[in-house]
JSON list of C-alpha atoms in Angstrom, two decimals:
[
{"chain": "A", "resi": 1, "resn": "MET", "atom": "CA", "xyz": [-20.08, -10.19, -21.53]},
{"chain": "A", "resi": 2, "resn": "SER", "atom": "CA", "xyz": [-16.71, -10.60, -23.28]},
{"chain": "A", "resi": 3, "resn": "GLU", "atom": "CA", "xyz": [-13.44, -10.22, -21.38]},
{"chain": "A", "resi": 4, "resn": "ASP", "atom": "CA", "xyz": [-12.66, -6.97, -23.22]},
{"chain": "A", "resi": 5, "resn": "ALA", "atom": "CA", "xyz": [-16.11, -5.60, -22.43]},
{"chain": "A", "resi": 6, "resn": "ALA", "atom": "CA", "xyz": [-15.72, -6.58, -18.78]},
{"chain": "A", "resi": 7, "resn": "LYS", "atom": "CA", "xyz": [-12.40, -4.77, -18.57]},
{"chain": "A", "resi": 8, "resn": "GLU", "atom": "CA", "xyz": [-13.92, -1.71, -20.21]},
{"chain": "A", "resi": 9, "resn": "SER", "atom": "CA", "xyz": [-16.79, -1.68, -17.70]},
{"chain": "A", "resi": 10, "resn": "ARG", "atom": "CA", "xyz": [-14.27, -1.62, -14.84]},
{"chain": "A", "resi": 11, "resn": "ARG", "atom": "CA", "xyz": [-12.22, 1.18, -16.37]},
{"chain": "A", "resi": 12, "resn": "PRO", "atom": "CA", "xyz": [-12.20, 4.38, -14.26]},
{"chain": "A", "resi": 13, "resn": "PRO", "atom": "CA", "xyz": [-14.48, 7.13, -15.62]},
{"chain": "A", "resi": 14, "resn": "THR", "atom": "CA", "xyz": [-11.76, 9.61, -16.65]},
{"chain": "A", "resi": 15, "resn": "ALA", "atom": "CA", "xyz": [-8.48, 9.27, -18.51]},
{"chain": "A", "resi": 16, "resn": "GLN", "atom": "CA", "xyz": [-6.57, 10.69, -15.52]},
{"chain": "A", "resi": 17, "resn": "ALA", "atom": "CA", "xyz": [-8.19, 8.22, -13.11]},
{"chain": "A", "resi": 18, "resn": "PHE", "atom": "CA", "xyz": [-7.44, 5.37, -15.51]},
{"chain": "A", "resi": 19, "resn": "VAL", "atom": "CA", "xyz": [-3.77, 6.34, -15.88]},
{"chain": "A", "resi": 20, "resn": "LEU", "atom": "CA", "xyz": [-3.44, 6.87, -12.13]},
{"chain": "A", "resi": 21, "resn": "THR", "atom": "CA", "xyz": [-4.88, 3.42, -11.41]},
{"chain": "A", "resi": 22, "resn": "GLU", "atom": "CA", "xyz": [-2.64, 1.72, -13.96]},
{"chain": "A", "resi": 23, "resn": "LEU", "atom": "CA", "xyz": [0.51, 3.52, -12.79]},
{"chain": "A", "resi": 24, "resn": "ARG", "atom": "CA", "xyz": [-0.19, 2.55, -9.19]},
{"chain": "A", "resi": 25, "resn": "ARG", "atom": "CA", "xyz": [-0.67, -1.08, -10.22]},
{"chain": "A", "resi": 26, "resn": "ALA", "atom": "CA", "xyz": [2.53, -1.07, -12.25]},
{"chain": "A", "resi": 27, "resn": "ILE", "atom": "CA", "xyz": [4.56, 0.39, -9.39]},
{"chain": "A", "resi": 28, "resn": "ILE", "atom": "CA", "xyz": [3.10, -2.05, -6.87]},
{"chain": "A", "resi": 29, "resn": "ALA", "atom": "CA", "xyz": [3.74, -4.99, -9.21]},
{"chain": "A", "resi": 30, "resn": "GLY", "atom": "CA", "xyz": [7.36, -4.00, -9.74]},
{"chain": "A", "resi": 31, "resn": "GLU", "atom": "CA", "xyz": [6.93, -3.24, -13.45]},
{"chain": "A", "resi": 32, "resn": "PHE", "atom": "CA", "xyz": [8.47, 0.14, -12.64]},
{"chain": "A", "resi": 33, "resn": "LEU", "atom": "CA", "xyz": [11.28, -0.21, -10.12]},
{"chain": "A", "resi": 34, "resn": "PRO", "atom": "CA", "xyz": [12.37, 2.35, -7.51]},
{"chain": "A", "resi": 35, "resn": "GLY", "atom": "CA", "xyz": [14.52, 4.97, -9.23]},
{"chain": "A", "resi": 36, "resn": "GLN", "atom": "CA", "xyz": [13.30, 4.08, -12.74]},
{"chain": "A", "resi": 37, "resn": "PRO", "atom": "CA", "xyz": [12.53, 7.03, -15.06]},
{"chain": "A", "resi": 38, "resn": "LEU", "atom": "CA", "xyz": [8.92, 7.53, -16.17]},
{"chain": "A", "resi": 39, "resn": "ARG", "atom": "CA", "xyz": [8.55, 9.05, -19.64]},
{"chain": "A", "resi": 40, "resn": "GLN", "atom": "CA", "xyz": [5.32, 10.90, -20.41]},
{"chain": "A", "resi": 41, "resn": "ASN", "atom": "CA", "xyz": [5.35, 10.10, -24.13]},
{"chain": "A", "resi": 42, "resn": "THR", "atom": "CA", "xyz": [5.97, 6.39, -23.56]},
{"chain": "A", "resi": 43, "resn": "LEU", "atom": "CA", "xyz": [3.26, 6.11, -20.93]},
{"chain": "A", "resi": 44, "resn": "ALA", "atom": "CA", "xyz": [0.75, 8.09, -22.97]},
{"chain": "A", "resi": 45, "resn": "GLU", "atom": "CA", "xyz": [1.29, 5.68, -25.85]},
{"chain": "A", "resi": 46, "resn": "ARG", "atom": "CA", "xyz": [1.08, 2.65, -23.56]},
{"chain": "A", "resi": 47, "resn": "PHE", "atom": "CA", "xyz": [-2.25, 3.76, -22.06]},
{"chain": "A", "resi": 48, "resn": "GLY", "atom": "CA", "xyz": [-3.71, 5.18, -25.26]},
{"chain": "A", "resi": 49, "resn": "VAL", "atom": "CA", "xyz": [-4.13, 8.71, -23.93]},
{"chain": "A", "resi": 50, "resn": "SER", "atom": "CA", "xyz": [-2.61, 12.16, -24.42]},
{"chain": "A", "resi": 51, "resn": "ARG", "atom": "CA", "xyz": [0.21, 13.41, -22.20]},
{"chain": "A", "resi": 52, "resn": "VAL", "atom": "CA", "xyz": [-2.19, 15.57, -20.16]},
{"chain": "A", "resi": 53, "resn": "PRO", "atom": "CA", "xyz": [-3.73, 12.77, -18.01]},
{"chain": "A", "resi": 54, "resn": "VAL", "atom": "CA", "xyz": [-0.25, 11.27, -17.54]},
{"chain": "A", "resi": 55, "resn": "ARG", "atom": "CA", "xyz": [1.05, 14.62, -16.32]},
{"chain": "A", "resi": 56, "resn": "GLU", "atom": "CA", "xyz": [-1.92, 15.02, -13.97]},
{"chain": "A", "resi": 57, "resn": "ALA", "atom": "CA", "xyz": [-1.44, 11.49, -12.63]},
{"chain": "A", "resi": 58, "resn": "PHE", "atom": "CA", "xyz": [2.20, 12.33, -11.93]},
{"chain": "A", "resi": 59, "resn": "LYS", "atom": "CA", "xyz": [1.09, 15.25, -9.77]},
{"chain": "A", "resi": 60, "resn": "VAL", "atom": "CA", "xyz": [-1.08, 12.98, -7.64]},
{"chain": "A", "resi": 61, "resn": "LEU", "atom": "CA", "xyz": [1.66, 10.37, -7.30]},
{"chain": "A", "resi": 62, "resn": "GLU", "atom": "CA", "xyz": [4.15, 13.09, -6.37]},
{"chain": "A", "resi": 63, "resn": "SER", "atom": "CA", "xyz": [1.87, 14.27, -3.57]},
{"chain": "A", "resi": 64, "resn": "GLU", "atom": "CA", "xyz": [1.65, 10.67, -2.33]},
{"chain": "A", "resi": 65, "resn": "GLY", "atom": "CA", "xyz": [5.42, 10.23, -2.40]},
{"chain": "A", "resi": 66, "resn": "GLN", "atom": "CA", "xyz": [5.36, 7.47, -5.02]},
{"chain": "A", "resi": 67, "resn": "VAL", "atom": "CA", "xyz": [6.92, 9.56, -7.80]},
{"chain": "A", "resi": 68, "resn": "VAL", "atom": "CA", "xyz": [9.56, 12.30, -7.64]},
{"chain": "A", "resi": 69, "resn": "TYR", "atom": "CA", "xyz": [10.52, 15.01, -10.11]},
{"chain": "A", "resi": 70, "resn": "GLU", "atom": "CA", "xyz": [14.08, 16.06, -10.89]},
{"chain": "A", "resi": 71, "resn": "PRO", "atom": "CA", "xyz": [14.70, 19.26, -12.90]},
{"chain": "A", "resi": 72, "resn": "HIS", "atom": "CA", "xyz": [16.02, 18.57, -16.41]},
{"chain": "A", "resi": 73, "resn": "ARG", "atom": "CA", "xyz": [15.59, 14.81, -15.85]},
{"chain": "A", "resi": 74, "resn": "GLY", "atom": "CA", "xyz": [11.87, 14.35, -15.39]},
{"chain": "A", "resi": 75, "resn": "HIS", "atom": "CA", "xyz": [9.87, 12.02, -13.20]},
{"chain": "A", "resi": 76, "resn": "LYS", "atom": "CA", "xyz": [10.95, 8.72, -11.72]},
{"chain": "A", "resi": 77, "resn": "VAL", "atom": "CA", "xyz": [9.64, 6.15, -9.28]},
{"chain": "A", "resi": 78, "resn": "ALA", "atom": "CA", "xyz": [10.48, 7.18, -5.74]},
{"chain": "A", "resi": 79, "resn": "SER", "atom": "CA", "xyz": [13.03, 5.17, -3.76]},
{"chain": "A", "resi": 80, "resn": "LEU", "atom": "CA", "xyz": [13.29, 4.65, -0.05]},
{"chain": "A", "resi": 81, "resn": "SER", "atom": "CA", "xyz": [16.42, 4.32, 2.00]},
{"chain": "A", "resi": 82, "resn": "LEU", "atom": "CA", "xyz": [16.26, 2.23, 5.15]},
{"chain": "A", "resi": 83, "resn": "THR", "atom": "CA", "xyz": [16.18, 5.48, 7.13]},
{"chain": "A", "resi": 84, "resn": "ASP", "atom": "CA", "xyz": [13.13, 6.62, 5.14]},
{"chain": "A", "resi": 85, "resn": "LEU", "atom": "CA", "xyz": [11.39, 3.29, 5.67]},
{"chain": "A", "resi": 86, "resn": "LEU", "atom": "CA", "xyz": [11.97, 3.36, 9.43]},
{"chain": "A", "resi": 87, "resn": "GLU", "atom": "CA", "xyz": [10.62, 6.91, 9.64]},
{"chain": "A", "resi": 88, "resn": "VAL", "atom": "CA", "xyz": [7.48, 6.02, 7.68]},
{"chain": "A", "resi": 89, "resn": "TYR", "atom": "CA", "xyz": [6.79, 2.99, 9.84]},
{"chain": "A", "resi": 90, "resn": "ARG", "atom": "CA", "xyz": [7.46, 4.90, 13.06]},
{"chain": "A", "resi": 91, "resn": "LEU", "atom": "CA", "xyz": [4.93, 7.55, 12.03]},
{"chain": "A", "resi": 92, "resn": "ARG", "atom": "CA", "xyz": [2.47, 4.83, 11.12]},
{"chain": "A", "resi": 93, "resn": "GLN", "atom": "CA", "xyz": [2.96, 3.24, 14.52]},
{"chain": "A", "resi": 94, "resn": "LEU", "atom": "CA", "xyz": [2.11, 6.45, 16.34]},
{"chain": "A", "resi": 95, "resn": "LEU", "atom": "CA", "xyz": [-0.96, 7.20, 14.24]},
{"chain": "A", "resi": 96, "resn": "GLU", "atom": "CA", "xyz": [-2.30, 3.67, 13.86]},
{"chain": "A", "resi": 97, "resn": "SER", "atom": "CA", "xyz": [-1.94, 2.93, 17.56]},
{"chain": "A", "resi": 98, "resn": "GLU", "atom": "CA", "xyz": [-4.13, 5.92, 18.38]},
{"chain": "A", "resi": 99, "resn": "ALA", "atom": "CA", "xyz": [-6.64, 4.92, 15.70]},
{"chain": "A", "resi": 100, "resn": "ALA", "atom": "CA", "xyz": [-6.75, 1.31, 16.94]},
{"chain": "A", "resi": 101, "resn": "ARG", "atom": "CA", "xyz": [-7.56, 2.38, 20.51]},
{"chain": "A", "resi": 102, "resn": "VAL", "atom": "CA", "xyz": [-10.36, 4.64, 19.30]},
{"chain": "A", "resi": 103, "resn": "ALA", "atom": "CA", "xyz": [-11.63, 2.01, 16.86]},
{"chain": "A", "resi": 104, "resn": "VAL", "atom": "CA", "xyz": [-12.00, -0.53, 19.67]},
{"chain": "A", "resi": 105, "resn": "GLY", "atom": "CA", "xyz": [-14.16, 1.97, 21.53]},
{"chain": "A", "resi": 106, "resn": "ASN", "atom": "CA", "xyz": [-16.33, 2.28, 18.41]},
{"chain": "A", "resi": 107, "resn": "ARG", "atom": "CA", "xyz": [-16.26, -1.40, 17.54]},
{"chain": "A", "resi": 108, "resn": "SER", "atom": "CA", "xyz": [-19.19, -2.83, 15.64]},
{"chain": "A", "resi": 109, "resn": "ASP", "atom": "CA", "xyz": [-20.25, -6.09, 14.04]},
{"chain": "A", "resi": 110, "resn": "SER", "atom": "CA", "xyz": [-20.17, -4.49, 10.58]},
{"chain": "A", "resi": 111, "resn": "VAL", "atom": "CA", "xyz": [-16.50, -3.50, 10.91]},
{"chain": "A", "resi": 112, "resn": "LEU", "atom": "CA", "xyz": [-15.63, -6.92, 12.28]},
{"chain": "A", "resi": 113, "resn": "ALA", "atom": "CA", "xyz": [-17.40, -8.59, 9.36]},
{"chain": "A", "resi": 114, "resn": "ALA", "atom": "CA", "xyz": [-15.63, -6.34, 6.84]},
{"chain": "A", "resi": 115, "resn": "MET", "atom": "CA", "xyz": [-12.23, -7.13, 8.37]},
{"chain": "A", "resi": 116, "resn": "LYS", "atom": "CA", "xyz": [-12.97, -10.85, 8.19]},
{"chain": "A", "resi": 117, "resn": "VAL", "atom": "CA", "xyz": [-13.96, -10.59, 4.52]},
{"chain": "A", "resi": 118, "resn": "ALA", "atom": "CA", "xyz": [-10.78, -8.64, 3.72]},
{"chain": "A", "resi": 119, "resn": "ALA", "atom": "CA", "xyz": [-8.64, -11.14, 5.65]},
{"chain": "A", "resi": 120, "resn": "ARG", "atom": "CA", "xyz": [-10.23, -13.98, 3.70]},
{"chain": "A", "resi": 121, "resn": "ASP", "atom": "CA", "xyz": [-9.56, -12.15, 0.44]},
{"chain": "A", "resi": 122, "resn": "VAL", "atom": "CA", "xyz": [-5.91, -11.82, 1.46]},
{"chain": "A", "resi": 123, "resn": "GLU", "atom": "CA", "xyz": [-5.75, -15.59, 2.00]},
{"chain": "A", "resi": 124, "resn": "LEU", "atom": "CA", "xyz": [-7.41, -16.40, -1.33]},
{"chain": "A", "resi": 125, "resn": "ALA", "atom": "CA", "xyz": [-5.12, -14.05, -3.25]},
{"chain": "A", "resi": 126, "resn": "SER", "atom": "CA", "xyz": [-2.09, -15.44, -1.45]},
{"chain": "A", "resi": 127, "resn": "ALA", "atom": "CA", "xyz": [-3.06, -19.03, -2.28]},
{"chain": "A", "resi": 128, "resn": "ALA", "atom": "CA", "xyz": [-3.48, -18.04, -5.92]},
{"chain": "A", "resi": 129, "resn": "GLY", "atom": "CA", "xyz": [-0.13, -16.25, -5.94]},
{"chain": "A", "resi": 130, "resn": "ASP", "atom": "CA", "xyz": [-1.86, -13.01, -7.00]},
{"chain": "A", "resi": 131, "resn": "LEU", "atom": "CA", "xyz": [0.25, -10.47, -5.15]},
{"chain": "A", "resi": 132, "resn": "ILE", "atom": "CA", "xyz": [-1.55, -7.44, -6.56]},
{"chain": "A", "resi": 133, "resn": "LYS", "atom": "CA", "xyz": [-4.92, -8.66, -5.28]},
{"chain": "A", "resi": 134, "resn": "MET", "atom": "CA", "xyz": [-3.31, -9.62, -2.00]},
{"chain": "A", "resi": 135, "resn": "THR", "atom": "CA", "xyz": [-1.85, -6.13, -1.66]},
{"chain": "A", "resi": 136, "resn": "GLU", "atom": "CA", "xyz": [-5.23, -4.56, -2.39]},
{"chain": "A", "resi": 137, "resn": "ALA", "atom": "CA", "xyz": [-7.06, -6.83, 0.09]},
{"chain": "A", "resi": 138, "resn": "ASN", "atom": "CA", "xyz": [-4.42, -6.22, 2.74]},
{"chain": "A", "resi": 139, "resn": "ARG", "atom": "CA", "xyz": [-4.87, -2.47, 2.37]},
{"chain": "A", "resi": 140, "resn": "ARG", "atom": "CA", "xyz": [-8.64, -2.87, 2.70]},
{"chain": "A", "resi": 141, "resn": "PHE", "atom": "CA", "xyz": [-8.17, -4.96, 5.85]},
{"chain": "A", "resi": 142, "resn": "HIS", "atom": "CA", "xyz": [-6.11, -2.29, 7.59]},
{"chain": "A", "resi": 143, "resn": "PHE", "atom": "CA", "xyz": [-8.18, 0.66, 6.45]},
{"chain": "A", "resi": 144, "resn": "GLU", "atom": "CA", "xyz": [-11.41, -0.97, 7.63]},
{"chain": "A", "resi": 145, "resn": "LEU", "atom": "CA", "xyz": [-9.90, -0.75, 11.10]},
{"chain": "A", "resi": 146, "resn": "LEU", "atom": "CA", "xyz": [-8.57, 2.78, 10.59]},
{"chain": "A", "resi": 147, "resn": "ALA", "atom": "CA", "xyz": [-11.91, 4.02, 9.26]},
{"chain": "A", "resi": 148, "resn": "ALA", "atom": "CA", "xyz": [-13.63, 2.64, 12.36]},
{"chain": "A", "resi": 149, "resn": "ALA", "atom": "CA", "xyz": [-11.79, 5.27, 14.41]},
{"chain": "A", "resi": 150, "resn": "ARG", "atom": "CA", "xyz": [-13.80, 7.97, 12.56]},
{"chain": "A", "resi": 151, "resn": "MET", "atom": "CA", "xyz": [-10.76, 10.23, 12.35]},
{"chain": "A", "resi": 152, "resn": "PRO", "atom": "CA", "xyz": [-10.65, 11.19, 8.66]},
{"chain": "A", "resi": 153, "resn": "ARG", "atom": "CA", "xyz": [-7.64, 13.52, 8.90]},
{"chain": "A", "resi": 154, "resn": "LEU", "atom": "CA", "xyz": [-5.58, 10.84, 10.61]},
{"chain": "A", "resi": 155, "resn": "GLU", "atom": "CA", "xyz": [-6.72, 8.32, 8.02]},
{"chain": "A", "resi": 156, "resn": "ARG", "atom": "CA", "xyz": [-5.64, 10.59, 5.15]},
{"chain": "A", "resi": 157, "resn": "ILE", "atom": "CA", "xyz": [-2.18, 11.02, 6.66]},
{"chain": "A", "resi": 158, "resn": "VAL", "atom": "CA", "xyz": [-1.79, 7.25, 7.06]},
{"chain": "A", "resi": 159, "resn": "GLN", "atom": "CA", "xyz": [-2.86, 6.81, 3.43]},
{"chain": "A", "resi": 160, "resn": "VAL", "atom": "CA", "xyz": [0.04, 9.01, 2.31]},
{"chain": "A", "resi": 161, "resn": "LEU", "atom": "CA", "xyz": [2.49, 7.06, 4.48]},
{"chain": "A", "resi": 162, "resn": "TRP", "atom": "CA", "xyz": [1.05, 3.76, 3.25]},
{"chain": "A", "resi": 163, "resn": "ASP", "atom": "CA", "xyz": [1.35, 4.80, -0.40]},
{"chain": "A", "resi": 164, "resn": "ALA", "atom": "CA", "xyz": [5.03, 5.67, 0.06]},
{"chain": "A", "resi": 165, "resn": "THR", "atom": "CA", "xyz": [5.84, 2.02, 0.85]},
{"chain": "A", "resi": 166, "resn": "GLU", "atom": "CA", "xyz": [3.31, 0.16, -1.31]},
{"chain": "A", "resi": 167, "resn": "ALA", "atom": "CA", "xyz": [5.88, -1.15, -3.80]},
{"chain": "A", "resi": 168, "resn": "TYR", "atom": "CA", "xyz": [8.00, -2.53, -0.97]},
{"chain": "A", "resi": 169, "resn": "ARG", "atom": "CA", "xyz": [4.99, -4.34, 0.48]},
{"chain": "A", "resi": 170, "resn": "PHE", "atom": "CA", "xyz": [4.76, -6.24, -2.80]},
{"chain": "A", "resi": 171, "resn": "VAL", "atom": "CA", "xyz": [8.39, -7.31, -2.32]},
{"chain": "A", "resi": 172, "resn": "TYR", "atom": "CA", "xyz": [7.55, -8.57, 1.18]},
{"chain": "A", "resi": 173, "resn": "TYR", "atom": "CA", "xyz": [4.71, -10.70, -0.17]},
{"chain": "A", "resi": 174, "resn": "GLY", "atom": "CA", "xyz": [7.04, -12.33, -2.67]},
{"chain": "A", "resi": 175, "resn": "ALA", "atom": "CA", "xyz": [8.10, -14.87, -0.02]},
{"chain": "A", "resi": 176, "resn": "GLU", "atom": "CA", "xyz": [5.49, -17.51, 0.77]},
{"chain": "A", "resi": 177, "resn": "SER", "atom": "CA", "xyz": [6.59, -17.62, 4.41]},
{"chain": "A", "resi": 178, "resn": "ASN", "atom": "CA", "xyz": [5.87, -13.90, 4.75]},
{"chain": "A", "resi": 179, "resn": "ARG", "atom": "CA", "xyz": [2.42, -14.34, 3.23]},
{"chain": "A", "resi": 180, "resn": "ALA", "atom": "CA", "xyz": [1.62, -17.14, 5.69]},
{"chain": "A", "resi": 181, "resn": "ARG", "atom": "CA", "xyz": [2.78, -14.94, 8.55]},
{"chain": "A", "resi": 182, "resn": "VAL", "atom": "CA", "xyz": [0.56, -12.09, 7.37]},
{"chain": "A", "resi": 183, "resn": "GLU", "atom": "CA", "xyz": [-2.46, -14.42, 7.36]},
{"chain": "A", "resi": 184, "resn": "ARG", "atom": "CA", "xyz": [-1.75, -15.61, 10.93]},
{"chain": "A", "resi": 185, "resn": "GLU", "atom": "CA", "xyz": [-1.24, -12.08, 12.17]},
{"chain": "A", "resi": 186, "resn": "HIS", "atom": "CA", "xyz": [-4.44, -10.86, 10.55]},
{"chain": "A", "resi": 187, "resn": "ALA", "atom": "CA", "xyz": [-6.40, -13.59, 12.33]},
{"chain": "A", "resi": 188, "resn": "ARG", "atom": "CA", "xyz": [-5.00, -12.48, 15.69]},
{"chain": "A", "resi": 189, "resn": "ILE", "atom": "CA", "xyz": [-5.72, -8.81, 14.92]},
{"chain": "A", "resi": 190, "resn": "VAL", "atom": "CA", "xyz": [-9.33, -9.67, 14.08]},
{"chain": "A", "resi": 191, "resn": "GLN", "atom": "CA", "xyz": [-9.68, -11.62, 17.33]},
{"chain": "A", "resi": 192, "resn": "ALA", "atom": "CA", "xyz": [-8.25, -8.77, 19.44]},
{"chain": "A", "resi": 193, "resn": "TYR", "atom": "CA", "xyz": [-10.68, -6.32, 17.83]},
{"chain": "A", "resi": 194, "resn": "ALA", "atom": "CA", "xyz": [-13.59, -8.73, 18.36]},
{"chain": "A", "resi": 195, "resn": "GLU", "atom": "CA", "xyz": [-12.68, -9.07, 22.05]},
{"chain": "A", "resi": 196, "resn": "GLY", "atom": "CA", "xyz": [-12.31, -5.31, 22.49]},
{"chain": "A", "resi": 197, "resn": "ASP", "atom": "CA", "xyz": [-8.75, -5.64, 23.77]},
{"chain": "A", "resi": 198, "resn": "ALA", "atom": "CA", "xyz": [-7.22, -2.34, 22.69]},
{"chain": "A", "resi": 199, "resn": "GLU", "atom": "CA", "xyz": [-3.74, -2.87, 24.14]},
{"chain": "A", "resi": 200, "resn": "LEU", "atom": "CA", "xyz": [-3.42, -6.34, 22.63]},
{"chain": "A", "resi": 201, "resn": "LEU", "atom": "CA", "xyz": [-4.60, -4.96, 19.30]},
{"chain": "A", "resi": 202, "resn": "VAL", "atom": "CA", "xyz": [-1.95, -2.22, 19.40]},
{"chain": "A", "resi": 203, "resn": "ALA", "atom": "CA", "xyz": [0.75, -4.76, 20.32]},
{"chain": "A", "resi": 204, "resn": "LEU", "atom": "CA", "xyz": [-0.27, -7.07, 17.47]},
{"chain": "A", "resi": 205, "resn": "LEU", "atom": "CA", "xyz": [-0.23, -4.21, 14.95]},
{"chain": "A", "resi": 206, "resn": "ASP", "atom": "CA", "xyz": [3.24, -3.23, 16.18]},
{"chain": "A", "resi": 207, "resn": "GLU", "atom": "CA", "xyz": [4.44, -6.80, 15.71]},
{"chain": "A", "resi": 208, "resn": "HIS", "atom": "CA", "xyz": [2.82, -6.94, 12.27]},
{"chain": "A", "resi": 209, "resn": "ARG", "atom": "CA", "xyz": [4.72, -3.84, 11.12]},
{"chain": "A", "resi": 210, "resn": "GLU", "atom": "CA", "xyz": [7.99, -4.94, 12.72]},
{"chain": "A", "resi": 211, "resn": "HIS", "atom": "CA", "xyz": [8.02, -8.20, 10.79]},
{"chain": "A", "resi": 212, "resn": "ALA", "atom": "CA", "xyz": [7.59, -6.30, 7.52]},
{"chain": "A", "resi": 213, "resn": "VAL", "atom": "CA", "xyz": [10.36, -3.84, 8.44]},
{"chain": "A", "resi": 214, "resn": "ASP", "atom": "CA", "xyz": [12.74, -6.66, 9.36]},
{"chain": "A", "resi": 215, "resn": "ALA", "atom": "CA", "xyz": [12.20, -8.35, 5.99]},
{"chain": "A", "resi": 216, "resn": "LEU", "atom": "CA", "xyz": [12.46, -5.12, 4.03]},
{"chain": "A", "resi": 217, "resn": "ARG", "atom": "CA", "xyz": [15.57, -4.10, 5.92]},
{"chain": "A", "resi": 218, "resn": "THR", "atom": "CA", "xyz": [17.44, -6.89, 4.14]},
{"chain": "A", "resi": 219, "resn": "PHE", "atom": "CA", "xyz": [16.07, -5.78, 0.77]},
{"chain": "A", "resi": 220, "resn": "LEU", "atom": "CA", "xyz": [16.97, -2.12, 1.28]},
{"chain": "A", "resi": 221, "resn": "GLU", "atom": "CA", "xyz": [20.45, -2.86, 2.62]},
{"chain": "A", "resi": 222, "resn": "VAL", "atom": "CA", "xyz": [21.49, -4.42, -0.71]},
{"chain": "A", "resi": 223, "resn": "PRO", "atom": "CA", "xyz": [23.62, -1.57, -2.20]},
{"chain": "A", "resi": 224, "resn": "SER", "atom": "CA", "xyz": [22.46, -2.06, -5.80]},
{"chain": "A", "resi": 225, "resn": "ARG", "atom": "CA", "xyz": [18.86, -1.54, -4.75]},
{"chain": "A", "resi": 226, "resn": "GLN", "atom": "CA", "xyz": [19.35, 1.66, -2.81]},
{"chain": "A", "resi": 227, "resn": "VAL", "atom": "CA", "xyz": [18.66, 4.89, -4.62]},
{"chain": "A", "resi": 228, "resn": "ILE", "atom": "CA", "xyz": [18.80, 7.74, -2.12]}
]
């Protein structure tokens, strides 16, 4: 199978799904920066579609907090202030701590195996310098644990919070030292889950988030990068 054919086979089944996937990737990869305008015509031409799937993709991204709409100005990539970031991570702490405790009570070999595979994928992507794949694998790692709690409403809320900071996670992974730290912390999280130590697992997840917040605090405090 040729490279073009392989790409085509992986393309989402609808134009809206395709545009949504590509926009998410572009935002995560920093192709579209926080506060940058998003023009329907330009994006439709870029993706080879009409404006309708672009408009529909915007609606989804708006609901996730990744895109905002301003009357008479159009859509743009959402920006976070430090205050916004701290609120998002505080909400995640509350919800993910509850999910982690429940997940430990439901722990299974299949979840443990899936977390280990995702953690390994994070390491491989990091070693290759592929930050998009690392971001995707990291998300899978954390949501394997969340899904184990069997609390779908909680999981959906965390997904919205997670999406709001996805582009900033890519910034965090830009430093090799941060990527190495993520790998070490994932290994400890896996071990705590394997041992059924709920309180240690919660503490490690808290530490994991705090390190990301500390690094992003510096990024968001640079005046030229704040768009509030």
